XYZ file of C-alpha atoms in Angstrom:
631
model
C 23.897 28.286 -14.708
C 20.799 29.093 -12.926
C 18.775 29.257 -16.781
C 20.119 25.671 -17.072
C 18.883 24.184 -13.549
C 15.707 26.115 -14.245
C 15.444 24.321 -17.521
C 16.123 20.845 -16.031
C 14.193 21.056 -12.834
C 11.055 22.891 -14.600
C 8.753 20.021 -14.526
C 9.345 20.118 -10.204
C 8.716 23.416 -10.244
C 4.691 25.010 -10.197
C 4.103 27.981 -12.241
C 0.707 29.333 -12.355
C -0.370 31.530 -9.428
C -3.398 29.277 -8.680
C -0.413 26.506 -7.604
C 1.084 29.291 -5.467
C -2.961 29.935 -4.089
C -2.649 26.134 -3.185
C 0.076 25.790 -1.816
C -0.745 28.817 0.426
C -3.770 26.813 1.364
C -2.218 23.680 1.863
C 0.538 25.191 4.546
C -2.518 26.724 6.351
C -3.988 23.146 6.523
C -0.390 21.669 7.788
C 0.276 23.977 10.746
C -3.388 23.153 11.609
C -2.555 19.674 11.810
C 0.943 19.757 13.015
C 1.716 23.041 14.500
C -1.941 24.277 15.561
C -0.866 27.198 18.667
C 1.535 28.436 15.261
C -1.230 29.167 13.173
C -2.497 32.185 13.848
C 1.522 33.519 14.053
C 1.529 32.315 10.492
C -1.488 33.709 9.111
C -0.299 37.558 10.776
C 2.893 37.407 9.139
C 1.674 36.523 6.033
C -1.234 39.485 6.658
C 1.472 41.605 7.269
C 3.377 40.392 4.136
C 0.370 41.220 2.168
C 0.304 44.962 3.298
C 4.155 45.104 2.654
C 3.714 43.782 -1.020
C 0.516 46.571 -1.422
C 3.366 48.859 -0.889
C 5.688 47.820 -3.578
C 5.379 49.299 -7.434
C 5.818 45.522 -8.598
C 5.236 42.880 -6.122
C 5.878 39.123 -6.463
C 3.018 38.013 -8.272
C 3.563 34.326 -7.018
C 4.389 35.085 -2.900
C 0.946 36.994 -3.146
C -0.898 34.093 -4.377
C 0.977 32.231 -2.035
C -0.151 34.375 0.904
C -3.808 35.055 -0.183
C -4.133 31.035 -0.150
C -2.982 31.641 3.781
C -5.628 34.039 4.405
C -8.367 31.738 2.289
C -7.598 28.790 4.836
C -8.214 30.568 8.004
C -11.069 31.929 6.357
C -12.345 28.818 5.716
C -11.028 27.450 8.762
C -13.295 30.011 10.807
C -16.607 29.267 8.558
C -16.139 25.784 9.540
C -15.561 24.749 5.842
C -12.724 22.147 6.328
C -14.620 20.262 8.231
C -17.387 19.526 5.513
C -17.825 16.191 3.327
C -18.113 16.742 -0.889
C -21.320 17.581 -1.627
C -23.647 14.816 -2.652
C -21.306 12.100 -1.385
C -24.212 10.334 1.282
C -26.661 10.582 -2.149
C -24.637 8.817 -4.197
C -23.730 5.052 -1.773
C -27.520 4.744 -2.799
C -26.366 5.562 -6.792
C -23.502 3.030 -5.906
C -25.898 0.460 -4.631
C -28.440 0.779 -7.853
C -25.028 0.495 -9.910
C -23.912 -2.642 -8.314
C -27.190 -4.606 -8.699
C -27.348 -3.674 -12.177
C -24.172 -5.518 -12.710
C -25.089 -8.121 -10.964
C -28.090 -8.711 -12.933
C -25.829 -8.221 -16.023
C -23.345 -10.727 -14.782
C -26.064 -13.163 -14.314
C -27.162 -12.958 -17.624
C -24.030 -13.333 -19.029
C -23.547 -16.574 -16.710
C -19.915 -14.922 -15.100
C -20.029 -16.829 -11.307
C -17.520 -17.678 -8.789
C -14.063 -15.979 -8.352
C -14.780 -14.631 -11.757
C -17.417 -12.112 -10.862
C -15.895 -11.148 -8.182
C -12.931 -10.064 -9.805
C -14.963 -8.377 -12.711
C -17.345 -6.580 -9.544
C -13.913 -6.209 -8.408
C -12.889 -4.251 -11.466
C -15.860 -1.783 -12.606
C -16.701 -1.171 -9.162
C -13.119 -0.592 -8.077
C -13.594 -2.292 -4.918
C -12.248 -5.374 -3.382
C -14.579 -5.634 -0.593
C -16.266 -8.647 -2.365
C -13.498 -10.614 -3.279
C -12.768 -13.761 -1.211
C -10.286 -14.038 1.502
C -7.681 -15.968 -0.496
C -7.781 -14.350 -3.567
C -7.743 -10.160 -2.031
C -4.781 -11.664 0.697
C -3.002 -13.000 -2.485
C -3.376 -9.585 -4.262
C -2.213 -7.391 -1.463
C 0.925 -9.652 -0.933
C 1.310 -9.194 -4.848
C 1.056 -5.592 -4.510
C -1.728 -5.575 -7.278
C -4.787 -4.557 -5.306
C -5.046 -1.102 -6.854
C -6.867 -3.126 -9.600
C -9.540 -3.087 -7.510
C -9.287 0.436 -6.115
C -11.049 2.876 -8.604
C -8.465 4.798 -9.890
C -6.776 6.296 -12.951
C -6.069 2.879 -14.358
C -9.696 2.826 -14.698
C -10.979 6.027 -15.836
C -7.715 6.664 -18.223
C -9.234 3.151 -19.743
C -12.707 4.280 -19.806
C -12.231 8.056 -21.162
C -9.266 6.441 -23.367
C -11.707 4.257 -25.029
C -14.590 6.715 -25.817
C -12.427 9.285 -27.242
C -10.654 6.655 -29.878
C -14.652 5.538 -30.617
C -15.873 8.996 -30.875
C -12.935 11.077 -32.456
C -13.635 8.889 -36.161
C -17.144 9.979 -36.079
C -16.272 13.361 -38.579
C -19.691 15.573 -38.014
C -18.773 15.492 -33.808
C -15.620 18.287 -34.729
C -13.055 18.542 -32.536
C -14.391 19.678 -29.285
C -17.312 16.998 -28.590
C -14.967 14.097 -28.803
C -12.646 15.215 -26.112
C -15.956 16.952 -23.902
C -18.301 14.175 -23.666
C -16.032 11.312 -22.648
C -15.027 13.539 -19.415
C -18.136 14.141 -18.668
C -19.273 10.410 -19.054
C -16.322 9.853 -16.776
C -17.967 12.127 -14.205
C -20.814 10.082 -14.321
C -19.110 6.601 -13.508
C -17.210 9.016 -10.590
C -20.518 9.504 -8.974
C -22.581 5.832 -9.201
C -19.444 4.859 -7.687
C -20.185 6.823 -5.175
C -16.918 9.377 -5.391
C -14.054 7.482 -4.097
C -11.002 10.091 -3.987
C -8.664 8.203 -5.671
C -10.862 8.182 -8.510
C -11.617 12.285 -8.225
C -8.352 12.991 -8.525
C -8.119 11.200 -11.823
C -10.961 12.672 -13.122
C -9.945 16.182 -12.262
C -6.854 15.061 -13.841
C -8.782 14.107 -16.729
C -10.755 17.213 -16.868
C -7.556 19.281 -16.428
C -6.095 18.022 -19.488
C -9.334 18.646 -21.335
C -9.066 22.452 -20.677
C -5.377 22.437 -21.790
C -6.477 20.547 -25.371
C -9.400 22.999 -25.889
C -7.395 25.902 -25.301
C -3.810 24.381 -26.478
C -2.412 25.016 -23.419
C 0.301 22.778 -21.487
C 0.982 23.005 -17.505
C 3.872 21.565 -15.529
C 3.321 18.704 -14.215
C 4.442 20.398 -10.562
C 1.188 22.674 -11.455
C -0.738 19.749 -12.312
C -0.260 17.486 -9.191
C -0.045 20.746 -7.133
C -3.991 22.171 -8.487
C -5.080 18.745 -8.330
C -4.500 18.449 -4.902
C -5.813 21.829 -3.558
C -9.183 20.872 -5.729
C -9.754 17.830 -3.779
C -8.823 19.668 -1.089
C -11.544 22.633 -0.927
C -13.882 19.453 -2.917
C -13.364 17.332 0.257
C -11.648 19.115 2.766
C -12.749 15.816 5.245
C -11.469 12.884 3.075
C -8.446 14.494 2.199
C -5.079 13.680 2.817
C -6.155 10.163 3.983
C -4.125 7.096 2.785
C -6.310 6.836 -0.468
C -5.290 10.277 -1.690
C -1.565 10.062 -0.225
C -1.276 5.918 -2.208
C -2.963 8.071 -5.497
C -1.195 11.377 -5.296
C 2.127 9.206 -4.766
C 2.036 6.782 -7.331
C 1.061 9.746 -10.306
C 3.569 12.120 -8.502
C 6.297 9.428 -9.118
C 5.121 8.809 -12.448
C 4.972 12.486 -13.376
C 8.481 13.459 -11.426
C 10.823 10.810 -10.978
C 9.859 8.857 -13.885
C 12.356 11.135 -16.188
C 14.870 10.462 -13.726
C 14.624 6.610 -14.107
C 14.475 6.991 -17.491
C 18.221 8.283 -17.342
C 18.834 4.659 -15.072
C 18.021 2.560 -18.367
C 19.383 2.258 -21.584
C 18.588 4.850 -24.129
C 15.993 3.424 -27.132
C 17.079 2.342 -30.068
C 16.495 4.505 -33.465
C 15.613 1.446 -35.399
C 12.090 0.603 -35.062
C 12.409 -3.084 -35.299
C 9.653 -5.495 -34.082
C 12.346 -6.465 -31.305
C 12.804 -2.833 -30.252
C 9.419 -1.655 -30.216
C 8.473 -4.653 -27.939
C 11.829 -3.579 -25.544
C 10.413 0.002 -25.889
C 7.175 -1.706 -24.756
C 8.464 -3.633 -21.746
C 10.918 -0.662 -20.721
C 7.927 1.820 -20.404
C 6.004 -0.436 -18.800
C 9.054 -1.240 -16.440
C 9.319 2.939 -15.430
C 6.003 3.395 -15.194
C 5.720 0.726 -12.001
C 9.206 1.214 -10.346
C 8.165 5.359 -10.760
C 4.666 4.680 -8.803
C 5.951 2.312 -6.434
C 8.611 4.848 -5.196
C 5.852 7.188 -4.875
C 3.625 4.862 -3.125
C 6.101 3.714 -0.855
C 6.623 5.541 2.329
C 2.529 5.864 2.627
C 3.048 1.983 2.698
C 5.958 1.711 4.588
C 4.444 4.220 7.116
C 0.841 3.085 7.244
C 0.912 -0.135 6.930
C 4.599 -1.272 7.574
C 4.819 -3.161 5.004
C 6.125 -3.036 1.415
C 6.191 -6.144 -1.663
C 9.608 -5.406 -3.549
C 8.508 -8.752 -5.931
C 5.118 -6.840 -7.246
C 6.985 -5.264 -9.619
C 7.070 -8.397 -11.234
C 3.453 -9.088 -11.040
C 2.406 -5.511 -11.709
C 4.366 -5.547 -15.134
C 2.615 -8.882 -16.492
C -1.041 -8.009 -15.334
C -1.219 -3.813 -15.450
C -0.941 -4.875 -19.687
C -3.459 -7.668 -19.246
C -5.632 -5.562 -17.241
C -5.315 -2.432 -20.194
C -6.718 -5.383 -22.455
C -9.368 -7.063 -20.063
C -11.221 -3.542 -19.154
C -11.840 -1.808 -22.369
C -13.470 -5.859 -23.442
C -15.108 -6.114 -19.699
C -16.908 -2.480 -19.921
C -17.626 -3.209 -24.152
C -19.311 -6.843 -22.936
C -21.670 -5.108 -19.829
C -22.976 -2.187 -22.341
C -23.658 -5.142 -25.131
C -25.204 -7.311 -22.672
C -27.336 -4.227 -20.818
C -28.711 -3.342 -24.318
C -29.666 -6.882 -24.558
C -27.302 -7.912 -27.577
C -26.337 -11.324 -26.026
C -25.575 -12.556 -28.763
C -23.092 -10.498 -29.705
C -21.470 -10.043 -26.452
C -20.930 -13.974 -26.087
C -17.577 -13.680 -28.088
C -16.002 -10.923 -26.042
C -17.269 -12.706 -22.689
C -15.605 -15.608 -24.061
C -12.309 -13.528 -24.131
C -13.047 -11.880 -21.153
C -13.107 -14.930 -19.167
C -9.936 -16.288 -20.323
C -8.049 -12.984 -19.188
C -9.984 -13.085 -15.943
C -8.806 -16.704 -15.373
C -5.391 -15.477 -16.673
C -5.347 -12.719 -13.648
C -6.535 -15.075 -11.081
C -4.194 -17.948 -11.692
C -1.233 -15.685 -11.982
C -1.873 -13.911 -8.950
C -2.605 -17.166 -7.199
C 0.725 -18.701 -8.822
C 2.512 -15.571 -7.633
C 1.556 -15.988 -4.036
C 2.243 -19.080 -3.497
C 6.058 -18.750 -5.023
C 7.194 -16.636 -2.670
C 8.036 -14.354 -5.164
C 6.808 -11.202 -3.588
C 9.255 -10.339 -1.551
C 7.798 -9.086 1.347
C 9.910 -6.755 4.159
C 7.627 -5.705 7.192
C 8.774 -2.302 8.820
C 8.246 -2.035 12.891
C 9.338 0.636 15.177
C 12.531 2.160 14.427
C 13.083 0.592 10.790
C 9.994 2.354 9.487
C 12.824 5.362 10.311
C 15.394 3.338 8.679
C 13.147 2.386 5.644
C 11.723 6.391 5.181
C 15.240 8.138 5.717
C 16.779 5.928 2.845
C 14.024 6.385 0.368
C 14.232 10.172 1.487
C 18.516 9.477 0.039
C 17.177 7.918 -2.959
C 14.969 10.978 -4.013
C 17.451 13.197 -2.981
C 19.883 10.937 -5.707
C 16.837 11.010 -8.402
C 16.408 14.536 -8.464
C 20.180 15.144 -8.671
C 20.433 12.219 -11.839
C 17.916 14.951 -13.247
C 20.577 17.059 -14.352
C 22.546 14.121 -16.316
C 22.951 15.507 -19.816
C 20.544 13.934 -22.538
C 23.137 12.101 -25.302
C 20.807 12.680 -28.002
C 21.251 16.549 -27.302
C 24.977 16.118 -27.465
C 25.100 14.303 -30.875
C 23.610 17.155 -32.887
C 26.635 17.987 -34.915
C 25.480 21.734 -35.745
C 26.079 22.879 -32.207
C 29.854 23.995 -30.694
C 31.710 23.646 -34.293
C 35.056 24.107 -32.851
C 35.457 22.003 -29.931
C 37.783 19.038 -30.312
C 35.298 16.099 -32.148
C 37.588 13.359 -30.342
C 36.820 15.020 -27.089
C 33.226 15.164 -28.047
C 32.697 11.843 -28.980
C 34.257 10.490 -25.714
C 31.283 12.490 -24.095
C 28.371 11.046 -25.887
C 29.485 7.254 -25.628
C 30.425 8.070 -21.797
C 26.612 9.931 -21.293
C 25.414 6.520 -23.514
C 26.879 4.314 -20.773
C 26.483 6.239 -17.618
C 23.017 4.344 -17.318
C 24.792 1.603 -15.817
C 25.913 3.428 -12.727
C 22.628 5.001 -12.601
C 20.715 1.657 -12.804
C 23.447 -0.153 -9.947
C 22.790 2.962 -7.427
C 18.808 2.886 -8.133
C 19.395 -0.789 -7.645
C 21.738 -1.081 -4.425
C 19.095 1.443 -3.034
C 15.892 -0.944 -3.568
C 18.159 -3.474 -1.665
C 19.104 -1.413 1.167
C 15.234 -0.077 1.904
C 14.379 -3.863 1.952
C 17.535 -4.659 3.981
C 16.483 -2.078 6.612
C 13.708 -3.604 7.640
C 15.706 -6.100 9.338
C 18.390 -4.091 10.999
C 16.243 -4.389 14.095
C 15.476 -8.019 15.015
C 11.640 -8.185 16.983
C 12.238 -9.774 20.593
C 10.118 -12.852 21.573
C 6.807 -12.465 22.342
C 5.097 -13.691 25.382
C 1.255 -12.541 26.235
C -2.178 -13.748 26.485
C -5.843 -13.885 28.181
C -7.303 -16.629 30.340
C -8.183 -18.858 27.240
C -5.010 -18.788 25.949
C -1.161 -17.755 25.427
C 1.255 -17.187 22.540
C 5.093 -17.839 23.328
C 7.935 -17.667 20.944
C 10.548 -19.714 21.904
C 13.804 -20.134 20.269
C 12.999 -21.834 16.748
C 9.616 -22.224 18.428
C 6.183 -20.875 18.327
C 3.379 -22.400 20.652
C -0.620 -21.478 20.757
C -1.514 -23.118 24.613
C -4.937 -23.195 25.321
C -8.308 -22.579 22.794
C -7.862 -20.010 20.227
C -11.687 -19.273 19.536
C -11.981 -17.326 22.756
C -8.974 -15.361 22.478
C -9.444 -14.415 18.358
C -9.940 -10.254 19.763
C -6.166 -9.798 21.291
C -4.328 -12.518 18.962
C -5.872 -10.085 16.033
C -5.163 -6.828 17.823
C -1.765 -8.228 18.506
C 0.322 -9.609 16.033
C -1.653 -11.919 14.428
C -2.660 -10.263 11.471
C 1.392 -9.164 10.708
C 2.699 -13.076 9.909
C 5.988 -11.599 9.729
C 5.889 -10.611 13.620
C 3.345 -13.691 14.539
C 5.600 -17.044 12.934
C 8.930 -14.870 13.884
C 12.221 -15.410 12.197
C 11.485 -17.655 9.195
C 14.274 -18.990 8.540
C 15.008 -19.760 12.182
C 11.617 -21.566 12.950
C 11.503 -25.102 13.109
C 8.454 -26.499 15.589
C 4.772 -25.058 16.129
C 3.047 -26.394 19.312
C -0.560 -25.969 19.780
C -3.408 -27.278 21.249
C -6.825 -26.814 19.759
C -8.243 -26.729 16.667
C -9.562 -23.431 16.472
C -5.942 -22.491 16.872
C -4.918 -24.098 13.231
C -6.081 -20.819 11.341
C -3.511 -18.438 13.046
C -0.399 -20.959 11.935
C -1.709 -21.554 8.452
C 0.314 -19.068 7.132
C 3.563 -19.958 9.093
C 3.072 -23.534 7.581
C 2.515 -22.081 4.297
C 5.570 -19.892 4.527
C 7.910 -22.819 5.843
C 7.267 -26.404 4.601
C 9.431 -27.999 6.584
C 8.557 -27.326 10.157
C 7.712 -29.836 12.937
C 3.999 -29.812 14.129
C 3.155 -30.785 17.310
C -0.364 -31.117 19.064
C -0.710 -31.609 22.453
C -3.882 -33.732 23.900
C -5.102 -36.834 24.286
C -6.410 -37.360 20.212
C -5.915 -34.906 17.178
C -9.053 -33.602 15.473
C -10.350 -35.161 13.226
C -10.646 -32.517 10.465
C -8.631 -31.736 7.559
C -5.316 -29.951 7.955
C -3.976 -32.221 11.248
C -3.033 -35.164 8.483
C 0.562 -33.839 9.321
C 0.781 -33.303 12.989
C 2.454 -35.151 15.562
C 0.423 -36.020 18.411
C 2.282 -35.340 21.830
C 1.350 -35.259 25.997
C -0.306 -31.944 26.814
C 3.298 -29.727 27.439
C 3.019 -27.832 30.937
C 6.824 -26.517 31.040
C 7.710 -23.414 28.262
C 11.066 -21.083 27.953
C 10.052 -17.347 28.707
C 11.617 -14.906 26.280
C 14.105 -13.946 29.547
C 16.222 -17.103 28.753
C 16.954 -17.735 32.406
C 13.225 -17.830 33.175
C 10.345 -20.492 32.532
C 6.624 -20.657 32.671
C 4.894 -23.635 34.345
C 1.684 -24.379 34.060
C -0.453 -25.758 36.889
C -3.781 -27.179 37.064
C -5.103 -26.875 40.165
C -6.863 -30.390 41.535
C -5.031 -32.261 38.386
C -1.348 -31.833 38.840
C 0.898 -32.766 41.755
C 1.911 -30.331 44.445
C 5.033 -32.983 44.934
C 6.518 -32.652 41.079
C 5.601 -29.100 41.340
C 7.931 -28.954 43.882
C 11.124 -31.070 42.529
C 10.144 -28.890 38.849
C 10.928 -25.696 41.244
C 13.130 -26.548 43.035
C 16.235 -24.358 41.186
C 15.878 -21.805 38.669
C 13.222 -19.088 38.321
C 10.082 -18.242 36.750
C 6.348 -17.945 36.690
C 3.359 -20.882 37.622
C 0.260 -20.339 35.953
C -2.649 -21.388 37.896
C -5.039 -23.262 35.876
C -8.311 -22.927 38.127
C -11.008 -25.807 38.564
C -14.125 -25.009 36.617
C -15.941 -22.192 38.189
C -13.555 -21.873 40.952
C -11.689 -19.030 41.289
C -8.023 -19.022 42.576
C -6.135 -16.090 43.902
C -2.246 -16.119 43.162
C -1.717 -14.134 46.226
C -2.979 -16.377 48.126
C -0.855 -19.355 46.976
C 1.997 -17.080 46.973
C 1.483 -16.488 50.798
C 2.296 -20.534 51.318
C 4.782 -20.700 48.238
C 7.255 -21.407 50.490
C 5.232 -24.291 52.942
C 4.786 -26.239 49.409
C 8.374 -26.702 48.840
C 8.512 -23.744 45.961
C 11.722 -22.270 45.251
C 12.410 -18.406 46.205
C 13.160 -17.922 42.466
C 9.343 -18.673 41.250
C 5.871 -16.526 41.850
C 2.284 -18.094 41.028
C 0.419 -15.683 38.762
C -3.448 -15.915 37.354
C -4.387 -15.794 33.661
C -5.320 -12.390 34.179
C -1.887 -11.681 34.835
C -0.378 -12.988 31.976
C 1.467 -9.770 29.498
C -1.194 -8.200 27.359
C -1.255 -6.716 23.853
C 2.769 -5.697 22.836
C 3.950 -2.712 21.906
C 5.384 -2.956 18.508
């Protein structure tokens, strides 16, 4: 029994003692981090471990590693190691630099402009920094902005491509073919100035190398595991940031649950038909993005509280077009850099329509609605984690499904009932379908979660300006341009939490231009909301072609539905209708002062009374007005 889990479970599990050395080294980093007045406690028992094991005639080979990789932390620790940078890494932004304005120059000559070189910058550079607002917002929502990120997509391409060029070359043997395309990948690693996602790929890359030359094969448990604690003593700074927790999660899913899922689909078909090979095709594809995006998604979740359940979608149309477009986009820039223009025009040519290909889709995709966005705030970010935690747990234990083709080979268990045995291998053929429903009623719980806990109104603001949700309602009083610092540091980069409940908002009130950017995306979202502006004349600029012009509003709903803000400009508005407004009910009056004349709510508190205010309302300044939430 245990020979059998051991078999199944093999790939989970690290074998070499340099995993065990890491791991030892990676718990001495976490009760730093987590548990710091612990640490030396865990470094003496481990110390004392060590001296028990000297004692023993065999000791546990792998619990020494593991406790020698203790002792090499705090050692480290002490030297003041972990708190280095990788060496070289301020040297090479000015590599990076010389790199970019070679492509540039490149580009120019091979007359790429626009949105197009900044998606092909985008691309060799692995950074998204210089794409435009539109197009890097559309390829976040569409969860496809890793294809900007230098990562494994990229140097798997790159080292992919060299090898199939230089392995027909007969007099460069075996060894030089696999060697030198590693070591060119090092290269692009550095002039790109050594962004960890990318390290880790390449010490993938390099790790694989030393199991081809010496026909070895690790687990892939010793594979992420090494990886890890190489970037780790590399980098011990940039480590465990979100780059390397988004990288080591999506290949971690790919190398570890991806079996599982496999198990969650329906087997391949022995006939190699054009039909099947293209299912085959679309069905790896398929695992290889649900498998990374479980990985990937509690750093998002956590992080960034948000997660696009629809880029599956758009990952498994581009991630093939993208496996076409680089190998052509890196081929064009060497033919181009060596000055054969003319025979780079008809791969530019090519390259150009896949670049416009990638934009418009990802452009299309946006603007569908199609990627499914959930937002996780407060609690739900619990909600969201403990359920993907369940759905791991579920994976790991679909592991252990028996494999049909195993079952069908007819040599094996001779005398067992063939009836019996048959019934087996169509119901192991089948059970994909309960595997597939539970993977699937899983995805739409995690997205479900994030709305267990509905976000209250919001009411806050500066003496320029307020936001108020009202039922159905969302209103922007005053001029936006001054107040741009606490709308951003607020909500106003989450439009989830900024427009509210989509599906419940019907009216957006503002009333000033500048305050048109903040609702673009709540217009965007819903198409058929009312707009109202409140002055005397709408700009006259483009987007107010569809706004109602109304009387400047100076009564709003507070969140507290039996309260209500009225605003008061002081010298402008009548004390009398101030009065009759005030009369019943309760609530707040912000004083709008005269133009450099300050006015003091206490003070107009002291005679709320004399003015005929109800005992149910207080006058409050701008500076009084809620600040920045808590979310």
């Amino acid at each position: 029994m245990i020979e059998s889990l051991e078999e199944t479970y093999k790939e989970w599990i690290p074998s070499s003692l340099f995993s065990y050395l890491v791991l030892g080294i990676l718990s001495g980093c976490f009760f730093e981090h987590f548990f710091p007045d612990l640490i030396l406690i865990w470094v003496s028992i481990h110390l004392l471990f060590l001296i028990y094991l000297s004692l023993i005639p065999i000791p546990k080979k792998k619990l020494v590693s593991f406790s020698w990789g203790i002792i090499l932390y705090f050692v480290l620790a002490l030297s003041g190691y972990t708190y280095k940078t990788a060496p070289f890494l301020k040297e090479s932004q000015s590599w990076k630099k010389e790199f970019s304005d070679q492509i540039n120059r490149i580009l120019d000559r091979a007359n790429i402009h626009e949105r197009e070189r900044e998606i092909s910058l985008g691309l060799v550079l692995g950074d998204a920094k210089g794409l435009d607002k539109e197009f890097k917002k559309s390829a976040r929502e569409g969860g496809i902005l890793h294809l900007f990120a230098a990562s494994g997509l990229h140097l798997g391409i790159l080292i992919g491509c060299l090898f199939s060029i230089l392995k027909r070359i007969p007099f460069l043997g075996y060894y030089t073919p696999r060697i030198l395309p590693v070591l060119l990948g090092f290269v692009y690693l550095a002039v790109l100035g050594f962004p960890i996602s990318l390290a880790r790929a390449w010490i993938f890359s390099g790790w694989i190398l030393l199991q081809s030359l010496f026909f070895r094969r690790s687990r892939p448990a010793d594979l992420l595991i090494s990886s890890a604690g190489i970037v780790y003593l590399w980098d011990p700074i940039r480590s465990f940031g979100v780059s390397f927790l988004l990288s080591f999660g999506a290949v971690s899913g790919i190398l570890l649950i991806l079996p599982s899922l496999q198990k969650c689909l329906p087997p391949n078909s022995e006939e190699k038909s054009f039909v099947n090979r293209i299912f085959g095709f679309l069905k790896e594809n398929l695992l290889v993005s649900v498998s990374a995006g479980i990985g990937t998604m509690p750093s998002l979740i956590f992080y960034f509280g948000t997660y696009s359940f629809g880029s599956l979608g758009l990952n498994l149309i581009l991630v093939p077009i993208c496996g076409i477009l680089l190998p052509l986009l890196y081929f064009s820039l060497v033919l181009e850099a060596i000055h054969f223009s003319i025979l780079a025009k008809p791969f530019w040519f090519v390259v150009s329509f896949l670049l416009e290909v990638l934009e418009k889709v990802t452009l299309y995709w946006a603007g569908s609605d199609w990627n499914l966005i959930h937002y996780y705030r407060g609690k739900t970010k619990l909600f969201g984690l403990t359920i993907w935690v369940l759905l791991l747990f579920f994976l790991f234990l679909w592991k252990s499904v028996p494999n049909p083709e195993k079952e069908e080979n007819p040599d094996l268990d001779l005398n067992s009932d063939q009836n019996v045995k048959s019934y087996k291998i169509n119901f192991l053929k089948s059970i994909w379908v309960l595997g597939f429903g539970i993977c699937l009623l899983f995805q739409f719980i995690i997205a479900g979660s994030s709305n267990w806990i509905r976000s209250p109104f919001y009411f806050f603001g500066d003496k320029f300006s307020f936001l108020l949700q009202e039922k159905g309602k969302l209103v922007l009083a005053g001029k936006c341009k001054y107040s741009s610092k606490i709308l951003y540091k607020s909500i106003g980069k989450d439009p989830e939490l900024f427009c509210g409940n989509q599906k419940e908002l019907r009216n957006i009130y503002i009333e000033h231009e500048s305050c048109l950017d903040w609702v673009k995306e709540c217009i965007r979202r819903n198409k058929n909301l009312s707009l109202q502006y409140g002055g005397k004349e709408k700009p006259k600029i483009a987007g107010f072609e569809n706004w109602i012009l109304i009387p400047k509003r100076k009564e709003f709903n507070l969140p507290d539905p039996e309260e209500k803000l009225i605003r008061f400009e002081v010298g402008k508005d009548s004390l009398i209708s101030l009065a009759v407004l005030t009369k019943n009910g309760k609530g707040s009056i912000l004083l709008i002062p005269r133009f450099g004349i300050p006015e003091r709510s206490s003070e107009w508190n002291q005679f709320r009374k004399r003015l005929g205010i109800g005992p149910g309302w207080r006058f409050i300044g701008s500076d009084e007005l809620p600040g920045i939430p808590v979310l």
